[in-house]
PDB file of C-alpha atoms in Angstrom:
ATOM      1  CA  MET A 115      46.342   7.764 -90.455  1.00 46.00           C
ATOM      2  CA  THR A 116      42.953   9.311 -91.198  1.00 54.00           C
ATOM      3  CA  ASP A 117      40.917   8.766 -94.310  1.00 71.00           C
ATOM      4  CA  GLU A 118      40.265  12.474 -94.805  1.00 88.00           C
ATOM      5  CA  ARG A 119      37.662  13.146 -97.467  1.00 89.00           C
ATOM      6  CA  VAL A 120      37.035  16.306 -99.419  1.00 91.00           C
ATOM      7  CA  ARG A 121      33.694  17.479-100.832  1.00 95.00           C
ATOM      8  CA  VAL A 122      34.240  18.339-104.480  1.00 96.00           C
ATOM      9  CA  TYR A 123      31.778  19.893-106.929  1.00 97.00           C
ATOM     10  CA  VAL A 124      32.203  18.526-110.447  1.00 97.00           C
ATOM     11  CA  PRO A 125      30.631  20.474-113.331  1.00 97.00           C
ATOM     12  CA  ALA A 126      28.873  18.237-115.837  1.00 96.00           C
ATOM     13  CA  THR A 127      26.131  17.924-118.433  1.00 96.00           C
ATOM     14  CA  VAL A 128      23.210  15.506-118.581  1.00 96.00           C
ATOM     15  CA  PRO A 129      24.987  13.248-121.132  1.00 95.00           C
ATOM     16  CA  MET A 130      28.024  13.118-118.834  1.00 95.00           C
ATOM     17  CA  LEU A 131      25.831  11.619-116.096  1.00 95.00           C
ATOM     18  CA  THR A 132      25.614   8.422-118.151  1.00 94.00           C
ATOM     19  CA  LEU A 133      29.367   7.965-117.553  1.00 94.00           C
ATOM     20  CA  LEU A 134      28.578   7.293-113.894  1.00 93.00           C
ATOM     21  CA  ARG A 135      27.096   3.943-115.021  1.00 90.00           C
ATOM     22  CA  GLY A 136      30.559   2.744-116.013  1.00 89.00           C
ATOM     23  CA  GLU A 137      34.031   4.157-115.488  1.00 89.00           C
ATOM     24  CA  GLY A 138      32.774   7.327-113.811  1.00 91.00           C
ATOM     25  CA  LEU A 139      33.134  10.998-114.627  1.00 92.00           C
ATOM     26  CA  PRO A 140      36.508  11.678-116.242  1.00 89.00           C
ATOM     27  CA  ALA A 141      39.273  13.268-114.204  1.00 83.00           C
ATOM     28  CA  ALA A 142      38.975  16.994-114.774  1.00 88.00           C
ATOM     29  CA  SER A 143      38.883  20.379-113.148  1.00 92.00           C
ATOM     30  CA  ALA A 144      36.363  20.770-110.357  1.00 95.00           C
ATOM     31  CA  HIS A 145      35.750  23.042-107.370  1.00 95.00           C
ATOM     32  CA  ALA A 146      36.191  22.627-103.621  1.00 93.00           C
ATOM     33  CA  VAL A 147      36.856  24.679-100.524  1.00 90.00           C
ATOM     34  CA  THR A 148      40.580  25.317-100.961  1.00 88.00           C
ATOM     35  CA  PRO A 149      43.079  27.136 -98.725  1.00 86.00           C
ATOM     36  CA  ALA A 150      43.098  29.976-101.307  1.00 87.00           C
ATOM     37  CA  LEU A 151      39.308  30.284-101.069  1.00 88.00           C
ATOM     38  CA  ARG A 152      39.413  30.249 -97.247  1.00 85.00           C
ATOM     39  CA  GLU A 153      42.037  32.997 -97.206  1.00 86.00           C
ATOM     40  CA  TRP A 154      40.095  35.162 -99.680  1.00 86.00           C
ATOM     41  CA  TYR A 155      36.770  34.730 -97.864  1.00 84.00           C
ATOM     42  CA  ALA A 156      38.078  34.544 -94.310  1.00 81.00           C
ATOM     43  CA  GLU A 157      34.813  35.691 -92.720  1.00 84.00           C
ATOM     44  CA  GLY A 158      32.814  32.958 -94.493  1.00 77.00           C
ATOM     45  CA  ASP A 159      31.712  29.879 -92.606  1.00 86.00           C
ATOM     46  CA  GLU A 160      32.028  26.391 -94.104  1.00 88.00           C
ATOM     47  CA  GLU A 161      28.537  26.468 -95.618  1.00 91.00           C
ATOM     48  CA  GLU A 162      29.202  29.804 -97.352  1.00 92.00           C
ATOM     49  CA  LEU A 163      32.542  28.585 -98.689  1.00 92.00           C
ATOM     50  CA  GLU A 164      30.935  25.415-100.045  1.00 93.00           C
ATOM     51  CA  TYR A 165      28.230  27.517-101.718  1.00 93.00           C
ATOM     52  CA  VAL A 166      30.918  29.582-103.490  1.00 93.00           C
ATOM     53  CA  ALA A 167      32.631  26.412-104.762  1.00 94.00           C
ATOM     54  CA  PHE A 168      29.276  24.917-105.816  1.00 96.00           C
ATOM     55  CA  THR A 169      28.265  28.094-107.663  1.00 93.00           C
ATOM     56  CA  ARG A 170      31.558  28.169-109.530  1.00 93.00           C
ATOM     57  CA  ALA A 171      31.037  24.556-110.615  1.00 96.00           C
ATOM     58  CA  ALA A 172      27.590  25.540-111.930  1.00 95.00           C
ATOM     59  CA  GLN A 173      29.250  28.369-113.890  1.00 93.00           C
ATOM     60  CA  ASP A 174      31.717  25.880-115.374  1.00 95.00           C
ATOM     61  CA  ALA A 175      28.776  23.674-116.363  1.00 96.00           C
ATOM     62  CA  LEU A 176      27.651  26.525-118.629  1.00 96.00           C
ATOM     63  CA  GLN A 177      30.975  26.297-120.459  1.00 95.00           C
ATOM     64  CA  LEU A 178      30.486  22.554-120.896  1.00 96.00           C
ATOM     65  CA  LEU A 179      27.048  23.246-122.372  1.00 96.00           C
ATOM     66  CA  ARG A 180      28.517  25.740-124.803  1.00 94.00           C
ATOM     67  CA  ALA A 181      30.987  23.063-125.920  1.00 95.00           C
ATOM     68  CA  ASP A 182      28.194  20.475-126.366  1.00 95.00           C
ATOM     69  CA  PRO A 183      25.286  22.081-128.230  1.00 93.00           C
ATOM     70  CA  ALA A 184      23.420  18.743-128.321  1.00 95.00           C
ATOM     71  CA  ALA A 185      23.287  18.446-124.519  1.00 96.00           C
ATOM     72  CA  PRO A 186      20.025  19.400-122.803  1.00 96.00           C
ATOM     73  CA  ARG A 187      20.250  22.993-121.610  1.00 96.00           C
ATOM     74  CA  ARG A 188      20.533  22.204-117.927  1.00 97.00           C
ATOM     75  CA  ARG A 189      23.521  22.843-115.702  1.00 97.00           C
ATOM     76  CA  VAL A 190      24.664  19.792-113.744  1.00 97.00           C
ATOM     77  CA  VAL A 191      26.877  19.709-110.661  1.00 98.00           C
ATOM     78  CA  VAL A 192      27.849  16.377-109.135  1.00 97.00           C
ATOM     79  CA  SER A 193      28.783  16.620-105.445  1.00 97.00           C
ATOM     80  CA  VAL A 194      31.320  13.965-104.566  1.00 96.00           C
ATOM     81  CA  ASP A 195      33.325  12.963-101.522  1.00 95.00           C
ATOM     82  CA  LEU A 196      36.850  11.946-102.462  1.00 94.00           C
ATOM     83  CA  PRO A 197      39.980  11.014-100.547  1.00 91.00           C
ATOM     84  CA  ALA A 198      42.117  14.121-100.096  1.00 88.00           C
ATOM     85  CA  ALA A 199      44.920  12.411-102.049  1.00 87.00           C
ATOM     86  CA  ALA A 200      42.672  12.239-105.146  1.00 88.00           C
ATOM     87  CA  VAL A 201      42.174  16.013-105.180  1.00 90.00           C
ATOM     88  CA  GLY A 202      45.070  17.909-106.722  1.00 87.00           C
ATOM     89  CA  ARG A 203      45.921  21.537-106.268  1.00 80.00           C
ATOM     90  CA  GLY A 204      44.277  24.086-108.488  1.00 74.00           C
ATOM     91  CA  ASP A 205      45.765  27.293-109.798  1.00 71.00           C
ATOM     92  CA  GLY A 206      46.549  28.668-106.319  1.00 71.00           C
ATOM     93  CA  GLU A 207      45.252  32.158-107.053  1.00 80.00           C
ATOM     94  CA  LEU A 208      43.787  33.986-104.080  1.00 80.00           C
ATOM     95  CA  GLY A 209      40.091  33.124-103.887  1.00 84.00           C
ATOM     96  CA  SER A 210      40.312  30.183-106.262  1.00 87.00           C
ATOM     97  CA  SER A 211      38.233  27.075-105.616  1.00 90.00           C
ATOM     98  CA  LEU A 212      39.666  25.230-108.603  1.00 92.00           C
ATOM     99  CA  VAL A 213      41.077  21.734-108.042  1.00 94.00           C
ATOM    100  CA  GLU A 214      42.224  18.970-110.377  1.00 93.00           C
ATOM    101  CA  LEU A 215      40.971  15.419-109.965  1.00 93.00           C
ATOM    102  CA  ALA A 216      43.593  12.692-110.189  1.00 89.00           C
ATOM    103  CA  ALA A 217      41.258   9.924-111.381  1.00 90.00           C
ATOM    104  CA  PRO A 218      37.754   9.372-112.722  1.00 93.00           C
ATOM    105  CA  VAL A 219      34.958   9.884-110.189  1.00 93.00           C
ATOM    106  CA  PRO A 220      33.140   6.613-109.470  1.00 93.00           C
ATOM    107  CA  VAL A 221      29.424   6.544-108.732  1.00 94.00           C
ATOM    108  CA  ALA A 222      30.241   5.284-105.217  1.00 94.00           C
ATOM    109  CA  ALA A 223      31.796   8.691-104.424  1.00 95.00           C
ATOM    110  CA  VAL A 224      28.680  10.648-105.437  1.00 96.00           C
ATOM    111  CA  ALA A 225      26.920  12.378-102.557  1.00 96.00           C
ATOM    112  CA  ALA A 226      24.292  14.171-104.651  1.00 97.00           C
ATOM    113  CA  ILE A 227      23.398  15.229-108.167  1.00 97.00           C
ATOM    114  CA  HIS A 228      22.220  18.780-108.812  1.00 97.00           C
ATOM    115  CA  VAL A 229      20.385  19.625-112.049  1.00 97.00           C
ATOM    116  CA  ASP A 230      18.475  22.623-113.332  1.00 97.00           C
ATOM    117  CA  GLY A 231      14.720  22.227-113.385  1.00 95.00           C
ATOM    118  CA  ALA A 232      12.632  22.597-116.528  1.00 95.00           C
ATOM    119  CA  ASP A 233      11.882  26.236-115.652  1.00 96.00           C
ATOM    120  CA  ALA A 234      15.572  27.130-116.086  1.00 96.00           C
ATOM    121  CA  VAL A 235      16.086  25.701-119.585  1.00 96.00           C
ATOM    122  CA  GLU A 236      15.456  28.939-121.505  1.00 96.00           C
ATOM    123  CA  ASP A 237      17.706  31.039-119.263  1.00 96.00           C
ATOM    124  CA  VAL A 238      20.443  28.377-119.227  1.00 97.00           C
ATOM    125  CA  ALA A 239      20.330  28.117-123.023  1.00 96.00           C
ATOM    126  CA  ALA A 240      20.777  31.880-123.334  1.00 96.00           C
ATOM    127  CA  ALA A 241      23.613  31.887-120.790  1.00 96.00           C
ATOM    128  CA  ALA A 242      25.451  28.972-122.425  1.00 95.00           C
ATOM    129  CA  GLN A 243      25.544  30.895-125.717  1.00 94.00           C
ATOM    130  CA  VAL A 244      27.336  33.889-124.168  1.00 94.00           C
ATOM    131  CA  VAL A 245      29.256  32.487-121.187  1.00 93.00           C
ATOM    132  CA  THR A 246      32.634  33.043-122.858  1.00 91.00           C
ATOM    133  CA  GLU A 247      31.785  36.675-123.534  1.00 94.00           C
ATOM    134  CA  ALA A 248      30.614  37.081-119.917  1.00 93.00           C
ATOM    135  CA  LEU A 249      33.934  35.750-118.648  1.00 89.00           C
ATOM    136  CA  ALA A 250      35.660  38.304-120.873  1.00 93.00           C
ATOM    137  CA  GLY A 251      33.721  41.122-119.179  1.00 94.00           C
ATOM    138  CA  ASP A 252      30.796  41.758-121.545  1.00 95.00           C
ATOM    139  CA  PRO A 253      28.044  43.251-119.319  1.00 94.00           C
ATOM    140  CA  ASP A 254      25.171  42.124-121.582  1.00 94.00           C
ATOM    141  CA  ALA A 255      26.494  38.575-121.592  1.00 94.00           C
ATOM    142  CA  GLN A 256      26.935  38.707-117.812  1.00 94.00           C
ATOM    143  CA  PHE A 257      23.277  39.729-117.526  1.00 95.00           C
ATOM    144  CA  ALA A 258      22.292  36.535-119.390  1.00 93.00           C
ATOM    145  CA  VAL A 259      24.540  34.406-117.163  1.00 93.00           C
ATOM    146  CA  ASP A 260      23.041  36.060-114.081  1.00 93.00           C
ATOM    147  CA  GLY A 261      19.603  35.059-115.387  1.00 94.00           C
ATOM    148  CA  ALA A 262      20.656  31.396-115.320  1.00 94.00           C
ATOM    149  CA  GLU A 263      22.218  31.796-111.889  1.00 92.00           C
ATOM    150  CA  ASP A 264      18.891  33.053-110.543  1.00 94.00           C
ATOM    151  CA  HIS A 265      17.703  29.427-110.794  1.00 96.00           C
ATOM    152  CA  GLU A 266      18.603  27.066-107.965  1.00 95.00           C
ATOM    153  CA  LEU A 267      19.682  23.608-109.056  1.00 96.00           C
ATOM    154  CA  GLU A 268      17.437  20.761-107.889  1.00 96.00           C
ATOM    155  CA  TRP A 269      18.912  18.121-105.584  1.00 97.00           C
ATOM    156  CA  TYR A 270      18.795  14.386-106.313  1.00 96.00           C
ATOM    157  CA  ASP A 271      20.134  11.408-104.411  1.00 96.00           C
ATOM    158  CA  VAL A 272      22.570   9.212-106.340  1.00 94.00           C
ATOM    159  CA  SER A 273      19.960   6.420-106.230  1.00 94.00           C
ATOM    160  CA  GLU A 274      17.877   8.636-108.559  1.00 95.00           C
ATOM    161  CA  LEU A 275      20.563   8.732-111.281  1.00 93.00           C
ATOM    162  CA  GLU A 276      18.521   6.812-113.871  1.00 93.00           C
ATOM    163  CA  LEU A 277      15.436   8.913-113.135  1.00 92.00           C
ATOM    164  CA  VAL A 278      17.430  12.130-113.592  1.00 93.00           C
ATOM    165  CA  ILE A 279      18.902  10.949-116.884  1.00 92.00           C
ATOM    166  CA  ARG A 280      15.490   9.902-118.246  1.00 90.00           C
ATOM    167  CA  ALA A 281      13.691  13.038-117.032  1.00 87.00           C
ATOM    168  CA  THR A 282      16.237  15.512-118.392  1.00 85.00           C
ATOM    169  CA  SER A 283      17.311  13.927-121.674  1.00 77.00           C
TER     170      SER A 283
END
């Protein structure tokens, strides 16, 4: 029997990172390279498929920011490696990267932490205000979301967790 692991991209906020100190990030929806995503983007290689899943997690982080107006206006994506059994099926729609996590994500599973830099704060704040409207098809709102997506998230090793929390809070 193999211990197959799956790379999962968990949307988060800066305050949620503090949960990694204890019980871990709560079980929730996340994104990964799913069979539905592979079928939809058949010509994509593994790196391209992972980028799609990562980008979708960053989009979901905007929704988390909208729900938490006190959180610093920075998207956070936590890349984790989990046993395949801990990653539940998503909605199954063609092209979907959505998965459900069966249990909280412990810090030991974290491969990397991705956070917007200071230069993205203004654009992320604007996008978080209108992300729901963008998802509903509003072109002006989508323009604001695209402005946030123009910023690449910075990469941090899990050993830098405390530094990231202090620097972005």
